[in-house]
Each structure stands twice: as C-alpha cells, then as structure tokens.
C-alpha cells in the first residue's frame, strides 16, 4: 500500500504571497490532519478533515485554511505569508473511525521557506 | 501550556542495552497515546500506541507503559540498536474521535555501537 504523499517537497515563497500544499492519504483513510513543525514550537496541530468536513482546528490564524476532496485528498493554503510561517508542514492520515484506527501515518512533509 | 512534556531533550545508551524514554501529560481526558520516531527531513514514523484503558502494550523490541494515576508513559526499547538513533516524540489524542494529536517536544536518542 502506498504511503502518504505530499507535494511539493520544497517551496520558497516571498512574504505576502500565498501557497497551497497538497496531501494524498493512504488508500482507504478518510481522516487527514495537518501539522506545522518548527524548531521553537515543535509539532503543532493545524486542522483535521474527515469526509470533506473540518472536524477539528488548532490555534492558528485564519490565514491558514484547508479543504478535503471526495477522494480524501487534502490541500492546505496559507495566505499573506509571513517569515514565521517558514516550517515543515506535515500531513497525516488515519482511518478516522470510532472503533479504532487512531494511528496517524505521516507523509514526508513540505519544507516551506518564506523570504 | 505544554500538555505533553518530554523532559529529557536527549538520551545516550550503549548498543544492546535498554533505552527508556519518558513522557508526562497533564490532561486526564487524553484517551490514546502514541510514540513516533523521526529522522531529519522526514515525517514521523509511527512506532506503537496504547489506549488509556490499558497499562502496557508490546510490539517486538518496543513496549509502552502507561501509568494513568501519575499521568506518565514510557517507551522501552530492548535491545537498543544503532539504527534506533533518532528523535522520539510521544503524542496524545486530544479528545475522543478526532485526529488531533498533541505532541511532546521530543527526545533525541543516540545508540552507541
């Protein structure tokens, strides 16, 4: 079974621009969660999508948004980029069901650098 | 407020010995705990998990222990191998039936040959 894939792997943007990152979950997984990893803050939860609906949201400004498509693929968007948005953005998928399958499997991440 | 804490930033052990990584949490509503291993420039790799209704879960060389009264969990790796050298994160599920994981800051494990 193919793992979680994320595109692009690396991205360089300028302050004020916007960016869209993509994530394809493991086949059969319906939940996709996004995390931001920085040296100072560690791994921080951004949001989770399940069956095309945002099920949970972390403490990030509204510039961070996401969506999920009917095939469970997900995108996240960051508008008006700031220098502090430079980070590794990780996507994780899981079954998302109530009976189990709580384990999240991560993709390789997208390294975003804002200059 | 750091709800999941890994108080040891680093740990060094000799190959073949036991590695014990610790994690403390503050929220008694956490119902599921996971351990991940991470190499630089890669995503975290799932290792092992434990439900709050259990106190031990074992998978090969990896065992996770949960002490709910102390709000403490630990990961034991026996025997440790040089390939285990990585950053280890513990994580707790924030609330029932969601995909929100709250991570500790990580512990860097070095296994010396």
mmCIF file of C-alpha atoms in Angstrom, chain A residues 21-68:
data_model
loop_
_atom_site.group_PDB
_atom_site.id
_atom_site.type_symbol
_atom_site.label_atom_id
_atom_site.label_comp_id
_atom_site.label_asym_id
_atom_site.label_seq_id
_atom_site.Cartn_x
_atom_site.Cartn_y
_atom_site.Cartn_z
ATOM 1 C CA UNK A 21 0.234 22.370 -0.262
ATOM 2 C CA UNK A 22 -1.201 19.024 -1.251
ATOM 3 C CA UNK A 23 -1.573 15.715 0.557
ATOM 4 C CA UNK A 24 -2.726 12.323 -0.672
ATOM 5 C CA UNK A 25 -3.619 9.956 2.178
ATOM 6 C CA UNK A 26 -3.188 6.217 2.368
ATOM 7 C CA UNK A 27 -5.859 4.460 0.360
ATOM 8 C CA UNK A 28 -8.935 3.880 2.491
ATOM 9 C CA UNK A 29 -8.055 6.528 5.053
ATOM 10 C CA UNK A 30 -10.712 9.173 5.458
ATOM 11 C CA UNK A 31 -9.093 11.464 8.013
ATOM 12 C CA UNK A 32 -6.327 13.893 7.117
ATOM 13 C CA UNK A 33 -4.606 16.060 9.714
ATOM 14 C CA UNK A 34 -2.096 18.820 9.145
ATOM 15 C CA UNK A 35 0.754 19.835 11.448
ATOM 16 C CA UNK A 36 3.384 22.545 11.458
ATOM 17 C CA UNK A 37 6.838 21.745 12.766
ATOM 18 C CA UNK A 38 9.244 24.492 13.765
ATOM 19 C CA UNK A 39 12.373 24.311 15.935
ATOM 20 C CA UNK A 40 10.869 26.545 18.595
ATOM 21 C CA UNK A 41 7.293 25.232 18.785
ATOM 22 C CA UNK A 42 7.703 21.590 17.844
ATOM 23 C CA UNK A 43 4.810 19.811 16.156
ATOM 24 C CA UNK A 44 1.641 21.890 16.282
ATOM 25 C CA UNK A 45 -1.771 20.706 15.105
ATOM 26 C CA UNK A 46 -3.323 22.851 12.395
ATOM 27 C CA UNK A 47 -6.587 21.121 11.484
ATOM 28 C CA UNK A 48 -8.212 17.823 10.628
ATOM 29 C CA UNK A 49 -10.550 16.924 7.800
ATOM 30 C CA UNK A 50 -12.825 13.921 7.754
ATOM 31 C CA UNK A 51 -15.249 13.143 4.943
ATOM 32 C CA UNK A 52 -14.679 16.588 3.399
ATOM 33 C CA UNK A 53 -15.538 18.391 6.656
ATOM 34 C CA UNK A 54 -13.212 20.160 9.050
ATOM 35 C CA UNK A 55 -13.576 18.153 12.242
ATOM 36 C CA UNK A 56 -11.027 19.912 14.412
ATOM 37 C CA UNK A 57 -8.957 23.060 14.352
ATOM 38 C CA UNK A 58 -5.813 24.188 16.153
ATOM 39 C CA UNK A 59 -4.839 27.656 17.321
ATOM 40 C CA UNK A 60 -3.638 29.172 14.084
ATOM 41 C CA UNK A 61 -4.786 32.409 12.436
ATOM 42 C CA UNK A 62 -7.365 32.432 9.687
ATOM 43 C CA UNK A 63 -4.605 32.777 7.088
ATOM 44 C CA UNK A 64 -4.273 29.016 7.419
ATOM 45 C CA UNK A 65 -7.060 27.108 5.749
ATOM 46 C CA UNK A 66 -7.666 23.727 4.223
ATOM 47 C CA UNK A 67 -10.083 21.522 2.428
ATOM 48 C CA UNK A 68 -10.648 17.899 1.599
#
